[in-house]
Amino acid sequence: MDSLVAALESLLTITFAEADTRAEPALVPNDPLYPLQMCLHDSVSDTDIDAPEAWDITTGSDTLVLSVVDAGIDQDHPDLAGRDIFGDSGDNCDPSRPYHGTTVAGVLAASTNNATGVAGVNWQSRILNQCVDWSALMVAQAIDTSVVAGAAVINFSGTYPSPDTLETVRRSIMHAMMSGSTVVAATGNPFNVKYGYPAAFDPVCIGVAGATPSTHCGSHGPWMDVVARAQAYCIAEGGYRLVNGSTSVASPQVAGIVSLLRSVRPELIDRDCEEVIERTAVDLGDAGFDTCYGFGLAKAAAALSYIRDRTVCAGVSVPSSVVQQEGPPSDWLTIHWNRPPDEYPTGAYRVRTYQMVARDVPLPLGFSQTPHVWLRLGGTTGLASPSGTACEFDYPWGEVFDTTRSSASFRTYIYEVRDSLDNPIGWWPAPPTSACFAYTVAGSPTPRQVLRKTCQCRPTDCVSLPCSKDADRTVGRPPSA
């Protein structure tokens, strides 16, 4: 049969050929409390992540490391005893909340299909226990340790109300993303629009709020990304319990989705998994992105189908040689820069911006329909244009526009900077000649290109990836003035 399929696919008049196969029912674990885990599967309200359908594609990879930065994990709990857990022994744990980390770890990766207790989103991967007492310094150190340990996913189900004393945490999360780790964080439980950090450190962290069959819950606003069910039947001290209205159990569901994506395609780093999850989320509330539900309810099966059903070329570079200044620089503007780059102090600066554009850049493949293109932070040199008299821009920033089936255009800004006395300082983040971009593209190549395998990126970067959101996206949401 395989030889017949290969022979048919070699004919240019044949779009594709495949052998007939039988469908199998969705994989259902034998854990006795699984029927109560409505966050994983709820056929009534559908406020779940569609875990059984996702498990038909993958249950995880035993080579992947999942880091749980929390109050510690009870490795002797019968629903975690069979997992490969390493890391802290518990000396740094918060004694007032001993089972918070165990609950979170269970949602993410409880021993599954073992006829015991509950199921986890990820069945296979290793768990790194990073025990903290919730101090910002210890959390930052735990994130750094997770990166050194090679964690693909880092979950933090904690929140702080202000970023004022979180610079160390922010830098650690930025370093984690640039090093290949995906950080997922809960937005916090207060039902208001107050910021919850580090989830609000967009775009370097996936911020997860909560939802129930009737409403959203937890902190929310323009900085959050997606929601997951804030109810979960979980591991608890002495057994199991229902956790209700908690973003602490919503976050590890999304971290679990990231882990499944990276189990299948470990090369999806930087913002790739966030983009896939956002584009395949079920829209809730107002049409499109809104401040209550973000991009919508995260769905594991849809995200995995995305990377299975389409071709993705990940981490494609746009060199500075094809990036040109477009138009004259802006007028000089005095701004207060809250987090200036290059270790300069917070304060007033005189700046003018240069718009740097790469137009009609050929994509590595021709696509049968307009593909989705998004920028990566790593490999992009440029900042956002100021939107007022205050700036916090220190993350790489860029936007994609004018995407066609064969090309895309990219835009960013370079700053010429002077101090408040008009003394020249230099260029932030780099001179205009150094502006560049890195991007990932997802779509369906034309049939002839599929047959002839004409993708020009490295083999490890080309992955087989339905997309529901707009094709053009901006990296990072510039903060309002």
GROMACS .gro file of C-alpha atoms in nm, residues 92-94 131-135:
model
    8
   92ASN     CA    1   1.245   2.680   5.014
   93CYS     CA    2   0.873   2.609   5.014
   94ASP     CA    3   0.602   2.829   5.158
  131CYS     CA    4   0.995   2.546   4.532
  132VAL     CA    5   0.954   2.914   4.626
  133ASP     CA    6   0.831   3.123   4.918
  134TRP     CA    7   0.670   3.368   4.669
  135SER     CA    8   0.938   3.636   4.709
   0.00000   0.00000   0.00000
